[in-house]
XYZ file of C-alpha atoms in Angstrom:
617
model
C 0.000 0.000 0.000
C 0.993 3.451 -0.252
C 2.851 5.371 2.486
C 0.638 6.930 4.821
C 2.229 9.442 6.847
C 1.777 9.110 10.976
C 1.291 11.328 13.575
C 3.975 10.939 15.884
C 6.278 13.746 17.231
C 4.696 15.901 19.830
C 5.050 19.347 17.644
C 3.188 17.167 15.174
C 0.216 16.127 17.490
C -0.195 19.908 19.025
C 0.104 21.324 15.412
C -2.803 18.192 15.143
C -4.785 19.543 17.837
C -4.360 23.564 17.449
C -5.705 22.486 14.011
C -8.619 20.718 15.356
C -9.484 22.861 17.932
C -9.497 25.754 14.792
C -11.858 23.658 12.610
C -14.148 22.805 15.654
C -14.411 27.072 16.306
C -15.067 27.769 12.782
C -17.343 24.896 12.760
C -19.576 25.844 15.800
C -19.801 29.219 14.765
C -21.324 28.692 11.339
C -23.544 26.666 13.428
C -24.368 29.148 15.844
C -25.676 31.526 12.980
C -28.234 29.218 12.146
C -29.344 28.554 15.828
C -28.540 24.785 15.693
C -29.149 23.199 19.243
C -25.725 21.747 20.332
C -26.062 18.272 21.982
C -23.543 15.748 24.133
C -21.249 13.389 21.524
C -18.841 11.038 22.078
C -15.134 11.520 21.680
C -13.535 12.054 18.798
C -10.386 10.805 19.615
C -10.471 7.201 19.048
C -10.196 4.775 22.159
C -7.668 1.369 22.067
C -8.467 -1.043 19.507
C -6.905 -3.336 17.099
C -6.115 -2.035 13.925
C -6.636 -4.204 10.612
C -4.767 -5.026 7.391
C -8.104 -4.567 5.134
C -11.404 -3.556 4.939
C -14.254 -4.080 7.531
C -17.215 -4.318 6.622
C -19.190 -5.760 9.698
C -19.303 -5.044 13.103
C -21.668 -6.948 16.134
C -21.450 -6.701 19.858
C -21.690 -9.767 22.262
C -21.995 -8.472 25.837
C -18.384 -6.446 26.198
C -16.864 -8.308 23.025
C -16.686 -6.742 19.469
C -16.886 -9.243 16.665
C -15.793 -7.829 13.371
C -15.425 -9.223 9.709
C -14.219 -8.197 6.483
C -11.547 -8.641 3.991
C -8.717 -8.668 6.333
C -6.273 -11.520 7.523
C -4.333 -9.947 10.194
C -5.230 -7.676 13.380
C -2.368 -5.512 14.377
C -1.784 -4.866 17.824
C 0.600 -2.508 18.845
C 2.709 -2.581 15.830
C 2.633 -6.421 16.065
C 0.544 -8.422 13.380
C -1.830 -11.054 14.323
C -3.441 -13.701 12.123
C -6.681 -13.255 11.932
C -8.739 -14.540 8.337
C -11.503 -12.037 7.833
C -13.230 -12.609 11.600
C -11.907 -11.189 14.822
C -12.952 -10.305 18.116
C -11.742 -8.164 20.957
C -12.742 -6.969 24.633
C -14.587 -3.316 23.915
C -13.405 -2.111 26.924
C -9.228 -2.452 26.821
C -9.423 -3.017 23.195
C -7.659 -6.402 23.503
C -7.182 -9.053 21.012
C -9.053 -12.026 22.496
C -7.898 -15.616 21.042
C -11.454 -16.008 18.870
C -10.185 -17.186 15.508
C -12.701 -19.454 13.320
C -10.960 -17.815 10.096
C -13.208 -17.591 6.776
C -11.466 -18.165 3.136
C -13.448 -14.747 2.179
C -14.943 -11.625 3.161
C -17.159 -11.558 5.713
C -19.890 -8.783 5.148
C -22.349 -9.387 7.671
C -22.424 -10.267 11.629
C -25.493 -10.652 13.395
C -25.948 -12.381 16.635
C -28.951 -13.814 18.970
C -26.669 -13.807 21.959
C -26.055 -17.187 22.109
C -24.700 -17.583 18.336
C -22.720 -15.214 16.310
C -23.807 -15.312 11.957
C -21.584 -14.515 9.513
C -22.353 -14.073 5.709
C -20.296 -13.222 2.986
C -18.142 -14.111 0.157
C -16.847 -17.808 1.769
C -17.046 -21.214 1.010
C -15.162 -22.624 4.379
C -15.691 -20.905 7.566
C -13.926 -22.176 10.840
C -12.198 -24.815 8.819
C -15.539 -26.393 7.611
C -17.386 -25.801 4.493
C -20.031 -23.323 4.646
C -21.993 -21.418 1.247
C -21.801 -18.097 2.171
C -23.896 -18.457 5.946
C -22.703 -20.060 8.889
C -23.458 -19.694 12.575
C -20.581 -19.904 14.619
C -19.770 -20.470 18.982
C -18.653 -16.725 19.782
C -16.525 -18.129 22.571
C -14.562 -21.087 20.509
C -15.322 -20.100 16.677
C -16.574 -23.953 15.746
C -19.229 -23.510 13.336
C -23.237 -24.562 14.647
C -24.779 -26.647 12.733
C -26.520 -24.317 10.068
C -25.603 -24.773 6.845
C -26.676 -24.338 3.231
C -26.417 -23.280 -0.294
C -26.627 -19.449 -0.589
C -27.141 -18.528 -4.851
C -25.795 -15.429 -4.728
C -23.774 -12.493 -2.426
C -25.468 -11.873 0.883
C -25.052 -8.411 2.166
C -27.060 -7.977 5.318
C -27.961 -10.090 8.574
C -30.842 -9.643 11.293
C -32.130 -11.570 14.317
C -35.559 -11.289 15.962
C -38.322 -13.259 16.930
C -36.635 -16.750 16.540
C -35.634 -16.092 12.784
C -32.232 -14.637 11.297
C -32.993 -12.632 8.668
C -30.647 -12.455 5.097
C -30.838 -9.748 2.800
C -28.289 -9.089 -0.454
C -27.911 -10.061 -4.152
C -29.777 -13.704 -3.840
C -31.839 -15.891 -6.378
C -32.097 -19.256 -3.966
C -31.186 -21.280 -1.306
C -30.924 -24.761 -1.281
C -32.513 -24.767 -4.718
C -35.420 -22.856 -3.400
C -35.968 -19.696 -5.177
C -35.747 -16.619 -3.460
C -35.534 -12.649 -4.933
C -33.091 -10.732 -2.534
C -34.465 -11.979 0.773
C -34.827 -15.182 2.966
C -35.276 -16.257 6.650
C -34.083 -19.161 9.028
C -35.000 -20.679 12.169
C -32.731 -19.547 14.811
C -33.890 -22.762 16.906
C -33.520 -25.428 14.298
C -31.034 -23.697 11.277
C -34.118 -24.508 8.574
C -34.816 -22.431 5.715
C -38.332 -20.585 6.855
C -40.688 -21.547 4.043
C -43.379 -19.426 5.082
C -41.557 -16.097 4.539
C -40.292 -15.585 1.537
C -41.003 -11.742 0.262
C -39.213 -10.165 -2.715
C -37.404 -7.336 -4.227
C -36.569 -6.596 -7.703
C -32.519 -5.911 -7.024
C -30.572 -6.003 -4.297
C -30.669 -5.473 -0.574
C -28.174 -3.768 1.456
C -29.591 -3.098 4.679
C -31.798 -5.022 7.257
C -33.698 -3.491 10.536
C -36.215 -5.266 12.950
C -38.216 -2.678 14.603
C -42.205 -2.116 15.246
C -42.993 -5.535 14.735
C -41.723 -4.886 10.911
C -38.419 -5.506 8.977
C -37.206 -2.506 7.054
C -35.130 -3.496 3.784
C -32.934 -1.103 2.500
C -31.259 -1.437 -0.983
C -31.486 -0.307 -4.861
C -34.948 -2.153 -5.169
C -38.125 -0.400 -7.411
C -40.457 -3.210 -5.944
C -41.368 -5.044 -2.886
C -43.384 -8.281 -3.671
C -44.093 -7.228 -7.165
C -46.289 -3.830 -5.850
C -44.605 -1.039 -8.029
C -43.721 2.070 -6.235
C -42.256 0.526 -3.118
C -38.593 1.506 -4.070
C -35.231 1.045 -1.894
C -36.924 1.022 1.602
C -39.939 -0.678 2.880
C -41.059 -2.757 5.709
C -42.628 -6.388 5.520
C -44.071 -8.441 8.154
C -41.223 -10.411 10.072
C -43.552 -13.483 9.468
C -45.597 -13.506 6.828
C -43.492 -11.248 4.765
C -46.273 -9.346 3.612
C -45.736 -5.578 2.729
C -46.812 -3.207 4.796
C -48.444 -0.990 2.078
C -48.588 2.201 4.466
C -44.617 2.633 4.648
C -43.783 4.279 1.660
C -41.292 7.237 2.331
C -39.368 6.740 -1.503
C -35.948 7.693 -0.479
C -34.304 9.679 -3.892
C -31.317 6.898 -4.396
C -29.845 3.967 -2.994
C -30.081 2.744 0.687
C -27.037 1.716 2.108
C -27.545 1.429 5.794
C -30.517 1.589 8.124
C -30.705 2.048 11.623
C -33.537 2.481 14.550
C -34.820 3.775 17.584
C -38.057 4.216 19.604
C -39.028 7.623 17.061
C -38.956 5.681 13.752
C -36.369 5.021 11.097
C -33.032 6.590 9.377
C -31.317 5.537 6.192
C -27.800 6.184 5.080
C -28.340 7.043 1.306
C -25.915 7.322 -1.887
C -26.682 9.099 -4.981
C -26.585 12.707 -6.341
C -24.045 13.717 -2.716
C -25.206 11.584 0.058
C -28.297 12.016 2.149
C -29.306 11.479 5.813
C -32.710 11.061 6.547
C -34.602 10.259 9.560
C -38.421 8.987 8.638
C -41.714 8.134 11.448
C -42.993 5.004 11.429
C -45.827 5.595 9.342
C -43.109 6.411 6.713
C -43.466 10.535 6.743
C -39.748 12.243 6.527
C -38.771 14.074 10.028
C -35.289 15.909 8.678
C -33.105 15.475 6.059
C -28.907 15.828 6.009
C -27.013 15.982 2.440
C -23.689 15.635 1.965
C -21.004 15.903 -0.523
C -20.521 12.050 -0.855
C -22.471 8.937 -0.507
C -23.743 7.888 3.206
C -22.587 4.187 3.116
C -23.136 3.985 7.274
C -25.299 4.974 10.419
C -26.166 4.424 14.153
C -27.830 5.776 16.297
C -26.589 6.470 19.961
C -27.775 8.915 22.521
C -30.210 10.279 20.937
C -27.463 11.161 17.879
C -27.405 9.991 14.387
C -23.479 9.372 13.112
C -23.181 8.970 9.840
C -20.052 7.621 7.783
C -19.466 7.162 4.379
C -17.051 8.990 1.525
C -17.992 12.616 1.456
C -15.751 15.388 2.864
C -18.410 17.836 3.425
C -21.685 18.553 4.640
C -24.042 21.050 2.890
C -25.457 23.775 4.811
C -28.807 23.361 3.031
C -30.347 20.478 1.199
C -29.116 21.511 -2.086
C -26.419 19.996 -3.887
C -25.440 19.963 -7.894
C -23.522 17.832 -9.527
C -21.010 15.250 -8.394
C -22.588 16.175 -5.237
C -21.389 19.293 -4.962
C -22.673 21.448 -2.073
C -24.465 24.763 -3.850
C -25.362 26.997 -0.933
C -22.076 26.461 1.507
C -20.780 23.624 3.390
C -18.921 22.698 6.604
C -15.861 20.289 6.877
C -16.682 16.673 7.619
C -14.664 14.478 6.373
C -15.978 10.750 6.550
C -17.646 11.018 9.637
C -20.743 13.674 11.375
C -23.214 13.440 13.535
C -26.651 15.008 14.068
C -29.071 15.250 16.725
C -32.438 14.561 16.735
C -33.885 17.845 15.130
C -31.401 16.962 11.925
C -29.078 19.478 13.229
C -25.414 18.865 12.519
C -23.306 18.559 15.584
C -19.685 19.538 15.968
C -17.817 15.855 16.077
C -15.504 15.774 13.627
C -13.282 13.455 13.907
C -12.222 13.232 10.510
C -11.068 10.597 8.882
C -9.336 9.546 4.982
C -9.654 7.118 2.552
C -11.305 6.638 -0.614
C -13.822 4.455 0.388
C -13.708 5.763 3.762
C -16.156 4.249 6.269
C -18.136 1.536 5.262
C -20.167 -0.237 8.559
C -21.308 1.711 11.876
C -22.779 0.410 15.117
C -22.991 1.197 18.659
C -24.065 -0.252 22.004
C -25.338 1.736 24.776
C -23.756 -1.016 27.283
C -20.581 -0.773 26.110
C -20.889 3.312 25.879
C -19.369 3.135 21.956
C -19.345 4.572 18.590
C -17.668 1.536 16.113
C -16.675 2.777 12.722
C -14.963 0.131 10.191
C -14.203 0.520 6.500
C -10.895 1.405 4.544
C -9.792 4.478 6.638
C -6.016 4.417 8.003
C -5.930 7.608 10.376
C -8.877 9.059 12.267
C -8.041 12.484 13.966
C -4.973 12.873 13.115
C -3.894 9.190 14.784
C -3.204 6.459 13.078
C -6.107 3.988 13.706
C -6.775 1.108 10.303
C -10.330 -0.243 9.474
C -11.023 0.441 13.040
C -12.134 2.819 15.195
C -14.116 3.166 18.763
C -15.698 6.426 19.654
C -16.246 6.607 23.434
C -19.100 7.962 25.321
C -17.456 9.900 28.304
C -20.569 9.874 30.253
C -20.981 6.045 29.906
C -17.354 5.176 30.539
C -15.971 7.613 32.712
C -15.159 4.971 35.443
C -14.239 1.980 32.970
C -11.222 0.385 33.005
C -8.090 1.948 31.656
C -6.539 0.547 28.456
C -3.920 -1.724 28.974
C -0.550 -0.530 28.336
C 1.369 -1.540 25.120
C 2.994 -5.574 25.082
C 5.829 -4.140 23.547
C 9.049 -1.878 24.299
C 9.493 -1.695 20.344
C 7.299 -2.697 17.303
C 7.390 -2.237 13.115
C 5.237 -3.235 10.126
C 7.213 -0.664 8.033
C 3.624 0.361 6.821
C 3.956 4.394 8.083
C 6.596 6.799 8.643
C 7.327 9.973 9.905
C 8.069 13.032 8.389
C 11.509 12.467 7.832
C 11.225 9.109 6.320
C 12.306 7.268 9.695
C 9.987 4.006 10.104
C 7.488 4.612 13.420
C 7.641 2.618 16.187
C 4.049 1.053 16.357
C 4.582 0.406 20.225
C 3.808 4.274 21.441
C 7.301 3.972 22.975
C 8.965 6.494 20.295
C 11.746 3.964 19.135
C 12.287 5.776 15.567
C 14.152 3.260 13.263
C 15.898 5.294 10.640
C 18.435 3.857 7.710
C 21.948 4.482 7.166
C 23.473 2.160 3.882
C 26.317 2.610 1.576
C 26.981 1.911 -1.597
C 24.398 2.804 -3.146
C 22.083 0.729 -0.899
C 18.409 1.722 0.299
C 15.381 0.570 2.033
C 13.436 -0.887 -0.827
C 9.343 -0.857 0.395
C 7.735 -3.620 -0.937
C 4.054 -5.387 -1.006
C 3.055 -7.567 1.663
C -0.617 -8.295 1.919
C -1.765 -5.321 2.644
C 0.876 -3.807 3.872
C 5.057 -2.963 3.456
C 7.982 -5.106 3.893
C 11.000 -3.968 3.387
C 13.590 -5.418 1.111
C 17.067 -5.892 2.094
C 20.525 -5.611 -0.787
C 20.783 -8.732 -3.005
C 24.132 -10.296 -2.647
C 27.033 -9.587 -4.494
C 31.184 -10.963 -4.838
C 32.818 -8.228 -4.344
C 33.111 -7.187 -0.359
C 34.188 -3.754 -0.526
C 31.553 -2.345 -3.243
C 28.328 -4.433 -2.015
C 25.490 -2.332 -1.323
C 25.078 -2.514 2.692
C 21.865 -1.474 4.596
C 21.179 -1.094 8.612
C 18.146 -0.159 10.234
C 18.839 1.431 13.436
C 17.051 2.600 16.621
C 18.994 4.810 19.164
C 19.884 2.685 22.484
C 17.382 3.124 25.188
C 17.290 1.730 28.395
C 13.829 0.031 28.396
C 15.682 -2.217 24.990
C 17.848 -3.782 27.509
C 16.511 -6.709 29.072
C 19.234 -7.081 31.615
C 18.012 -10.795 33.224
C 14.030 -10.585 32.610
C 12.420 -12.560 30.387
C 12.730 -11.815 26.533
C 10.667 -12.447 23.314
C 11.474 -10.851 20.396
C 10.269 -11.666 16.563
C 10.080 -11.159 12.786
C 8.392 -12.108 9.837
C 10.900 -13.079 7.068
C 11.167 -13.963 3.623
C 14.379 -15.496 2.217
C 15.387 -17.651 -0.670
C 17.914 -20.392 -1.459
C 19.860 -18.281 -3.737
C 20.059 -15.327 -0.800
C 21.708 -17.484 2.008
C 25.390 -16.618 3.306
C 27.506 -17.900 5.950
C 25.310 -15.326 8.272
C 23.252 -12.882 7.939
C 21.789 -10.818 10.981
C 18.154 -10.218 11.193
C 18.139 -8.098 14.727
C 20.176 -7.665 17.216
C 21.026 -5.692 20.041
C 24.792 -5.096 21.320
C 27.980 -7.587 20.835
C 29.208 -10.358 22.270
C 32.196 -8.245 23.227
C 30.114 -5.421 24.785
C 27.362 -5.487 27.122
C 26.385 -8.776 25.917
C 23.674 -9.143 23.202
C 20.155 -10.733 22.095
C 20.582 -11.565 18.339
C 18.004 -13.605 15.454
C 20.301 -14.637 12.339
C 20.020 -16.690 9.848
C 23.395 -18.870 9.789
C 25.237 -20.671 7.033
C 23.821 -21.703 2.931
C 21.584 -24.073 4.341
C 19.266 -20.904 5.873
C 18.958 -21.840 9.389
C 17.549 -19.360 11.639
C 18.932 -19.039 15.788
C 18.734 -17.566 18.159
C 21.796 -15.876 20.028
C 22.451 -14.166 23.838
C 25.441 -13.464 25.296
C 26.008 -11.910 28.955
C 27.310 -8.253 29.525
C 30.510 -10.054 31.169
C 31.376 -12.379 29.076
C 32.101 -13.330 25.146
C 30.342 -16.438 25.600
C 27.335 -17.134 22.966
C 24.511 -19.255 23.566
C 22.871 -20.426 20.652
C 19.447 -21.786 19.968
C 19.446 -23.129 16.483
C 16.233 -24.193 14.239
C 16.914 -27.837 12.338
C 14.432 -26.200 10.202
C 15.816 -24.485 6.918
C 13.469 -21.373 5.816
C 15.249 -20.393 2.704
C 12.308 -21.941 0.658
C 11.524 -18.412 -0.684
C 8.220 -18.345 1.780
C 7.026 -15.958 4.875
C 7.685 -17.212 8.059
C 7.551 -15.780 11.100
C 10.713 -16.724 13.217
C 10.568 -16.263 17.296
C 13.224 -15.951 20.232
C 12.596 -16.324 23.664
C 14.501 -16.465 26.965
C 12.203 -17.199 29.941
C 14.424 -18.099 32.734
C 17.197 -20.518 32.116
C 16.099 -21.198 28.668
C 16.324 -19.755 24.994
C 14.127 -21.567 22.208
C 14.024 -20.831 18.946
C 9.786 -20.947 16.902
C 9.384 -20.622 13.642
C 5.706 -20.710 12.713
C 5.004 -20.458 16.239
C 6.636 -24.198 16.204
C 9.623 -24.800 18.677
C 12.624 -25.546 16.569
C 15.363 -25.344 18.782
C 16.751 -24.658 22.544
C 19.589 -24.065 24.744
C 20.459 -23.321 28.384
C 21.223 -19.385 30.031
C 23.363 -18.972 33.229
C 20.046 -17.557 35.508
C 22.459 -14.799 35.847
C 22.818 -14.105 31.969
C 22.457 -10.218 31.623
C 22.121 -8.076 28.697
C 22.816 -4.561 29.157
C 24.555 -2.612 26.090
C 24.367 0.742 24.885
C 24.367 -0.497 21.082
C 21.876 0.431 19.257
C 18.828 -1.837 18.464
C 20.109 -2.521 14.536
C 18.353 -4.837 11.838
C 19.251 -6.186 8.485
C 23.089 -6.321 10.173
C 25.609 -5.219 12.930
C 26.690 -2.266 10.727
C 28.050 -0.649 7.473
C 31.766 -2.247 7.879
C 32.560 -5.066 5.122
C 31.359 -8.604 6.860
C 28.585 -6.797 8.764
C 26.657 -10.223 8.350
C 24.533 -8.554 6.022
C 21.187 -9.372 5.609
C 19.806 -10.157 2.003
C 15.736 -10.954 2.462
C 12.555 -9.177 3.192
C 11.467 -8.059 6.415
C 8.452 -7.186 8.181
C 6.173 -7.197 11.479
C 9.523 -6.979 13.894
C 8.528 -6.989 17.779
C 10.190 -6.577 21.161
C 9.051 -7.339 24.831
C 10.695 -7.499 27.676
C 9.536 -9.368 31.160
């Protein structure tokens, strides 16, 4: 992916928030002049949360848990990457990773859950390592699929529970051979198709809602079980499926989200701009918001509307020409607003970027949260990917603080700062910056998502062979001394890249202040892991019997708990040796990768690198 710039330094983050704190003046004062009735949001700085290497596209709570799927396969925690195949979950309060992994082969674009399962629909044909078409229900404490299962003839887009039925919605001609336009239903209890509702739309649905003993269906629809003039949102009866013929509030263009509350209905519309509206019951329109972009997403929370979608501006009147172009004046809102229940528009602004933007919003009152997901990478000025939790000060004020980061030291090589020095996902402010010679530089390469970076290709002649070092400045929370250590990378080398050893990361020498050290030793491509004590030039090597020059990622482990120093590579042990319990490593060396300097022999390293991690105790 491209570079996108972080927010690290602190002139950076109070030029960040002087600039916010300007927009969010200018912003209530335009507001002021039209008498717009300020009411309480949530923050708009975004809490502690996993980030994700692509898009999300669903989002469901489960008591204090956060389930979300999309096109992803890693979570990224503090810098570190996580697996994680298009389905994750995480405590809403700290924002930690929890160990839920089912895994699904494709995106995930729906979540729904009846509190006792958790539903996923999407893209997939295994799910949790079992086949499943597109549907599957799945234990949202292990991951191991329920029972449900069957052929989906089509893309689904949207889920609902209620009543004892799950409710499907998307691009869909059948299901198990059973034709169905755009919408079917299941037994919650028993996983059967529900032959008894079966209503239809003409194209496709994006967006379900259960409310007023109805289901609303949102989409690009002209008609609801064949009746013309029911177009993009209607309601039907959540067991007959019969149209409720009374609902007919004809939204201009496409419905892309829909949300409730105990006043009535609001959908998240595309078209001509983007357009917020907010409609009774009975179908009759209560405000209207327009944008400068399409409204792809909306909760309600508090008595607030957010919206999120791709528009950068909201109009100051309903007008808006072409390409959605605000006529009469506009205010700054990049990707995200909110607005209260009169259809004013509040001050949050978080901002966001992206193309897309935000694509799925939810909340839950329990939890006291805004979630946003989609294809944004920074939100107010911090970098936050796919992800994002808005909290609810009120709600939360005595919750749990966040835990602190796992690691003294993390990199993905996916941002930098300003000056081009790789950031140090951890919070901890360990810069890694590049020195090289001959002609040598950090080559930034694809990796899923993501960056890796590629290392100098080998060459014959010592003296003239392009050398690179990445280096962070020592720091005393990089030295272990005799804690426990685990430290990491993901790494990508072929057979025609090996040498007699190449350094991967390392701390110190074995000649000064000891060192911790992962190489790759020999032609044969043998990772180890090395440690030597501050006091003596003794090395202690862990060594893998397992070669990983087969031109493939791995991800390659050390770690010293105690007495002993193993060696994993794909998180499999490989290899071990015994410390002195006194071993100590305390060196004033920098913290170097890709080799222990610029001097001929530096034990240069020659493959890609990528996800690099440090902890300490």
């Amino acid at each position: 992916m491209p570079l996108v710039p972080d927010v690290r330094s602190n002139r950076i983050r109070l030029k960040s928030s002087a600039r916010r704190i300007l927009v969010g003046a200018v912003s209530l004062g335009l507001m002021a002049a039209g008498s717009v009735a300020i009411a309480a949001v949530v923050d708009s700085t975004p809490s502690t949360s996993p980030s994700f290497n692509g898009s999300v596209f669903a989002i469901a709570y489960r008591g204090d848990t956060v389930y979300v799927g999309g096109a992803f396969t890693k979570a990224v925690v503090a810098g570190k990457a996580v697996v994680r195949n298009r389905l994750a979950a995480f405590d809403g309060r700290t924002g930690a990773l929890l160990p839920w992994n089912p895994g699904a082969d494709k995106t995930v674009r729906a979540l729904a859950t009846d509190g006792t399962i958790m539903y996923a629909a999407g893209d997939f044909g295994v799910i949790g390592g079992q086949n499943r078409d597109s549907l599957a229900g799945l234990d949202p404490t292990t991951g191991v699929p329920t029972a449900l299962k069957h052929g989906i003839l089509g893309q689904p887009n949207a889920l609902a529970v209620a009543g004892g039925r799950l409710y499907m919605g998307g691009r869909i001609t059948g299901v198990d051979g059973v034709a169905r336009a755009n919408l079917a239903a299941f037994s919650t209890a028993t996983g059967a198709l529900d032959t008894g509702w079966a209503p239809t739309t003409d194209d496709a649905v994006n967006a379900l809602a259960v409310a007023n003993n109805k289901v609303y269906l949102g989409g690009r629809f002209h008609r609801t079980n064949n009746v013309p003039s029911t177009l993009r949102l209607t309601a039907v009866d959540p067991v007959t499926g019969v149209l409720d013929a009374a609902f007919k509030p004809k939204p201009v263009s496409q419905v892309f989200a829909l949300a409730t509350d105990a006043t009535g209905v609001y959908a998240a519309l595309g078209g001509k701009g983007g357009r917020t509206l907010a409609y009774t019951f009975a179908g009759a329109t209560r405000w209207t918001r327009v944008f400068d972009g399409d409204i792809q997403a909306l909760t309600v929370f508090g008595g607030n509307t957010y919206v999120g979608g791709h528009f950068d501006n909201a109009c100051t009147t309903t007008n808006n020409g072409a390409q959605g172009v605000c006529t009469d004046g506009s205010i700054p809102r990049v990707k995200l607003a909110a607005i209260d229940g009169q259809g004013n528009l509040l001050p949050w602004a978080p901002q966001a970027n992206g193309v897309v933007g935000v694509r799925v919003m939810t909340s839950s009152e329990g939890l006291g949260i805004v979630s946003v997901g989609g294809d944004f990478t920074l939100v107010n000025g911090i970098t936050q990917k796919r992800y994002a939790a808005f909290v609810d000060p009120t709600a939360r004020s005595a919750g749990p603080p966040a835990p602190p980061s796992p690691f003294v030291a993390s990199y993905n090589f996916d941002s930098t700062v300003a000056d081009g020095t790789f950031d140090d996902g951890s919070g901890n402010g360990h810069l890694l910056k590049a020195f090289a010679t001959n002609g040598a530089k950090a080559t930034l390469v694809a990796h899923g998502t993501g960056q890796a970076v590629l290392f100098p290709p080998k060459c014959a002649v010592a003296a003239t062979c392009g050398r690179l070092n990445l280096q962070a400045a020592d720091s005393a929370d990089l030295n272990p001394g005799t804690r426990n250590l685990r430290f990491g990378a993901a790494v990508r080398l072929s057979a025609t890249e090996t040498s007699s050893g190449e350094n991967i990361v390392q701390k110190g020498y074995s000649t000064s202040g000891g060192q911790y050290k992962l190489q790759v030793d020999g032609a044969s491509g043998k990772p180890s892991c090395v440690m030597s004590d501050q006091n003596s030039t003794t090395l202690y090597v862990a060594k893998s019997a397992l070669s990983i020059s087969d031109g493939g990622w791995h991800t390659l482990e050390c770690r010293r708990v105690g007495t002993s120093l193993t060696i994993r590579v794909d998180d499999v042990q490989r290899g071990a040796a015994i410390l002195p319990v006194t071993l100590s490593v305390v060196t004033t060396q920098p913290l170097r990768m890709g080799g222990k300097g610029l001097a001929v022999n530096n034990d240069q390293y020659h493959g890609y690198l990528d996800d690099v991690w440090i902890s300490i105790g």
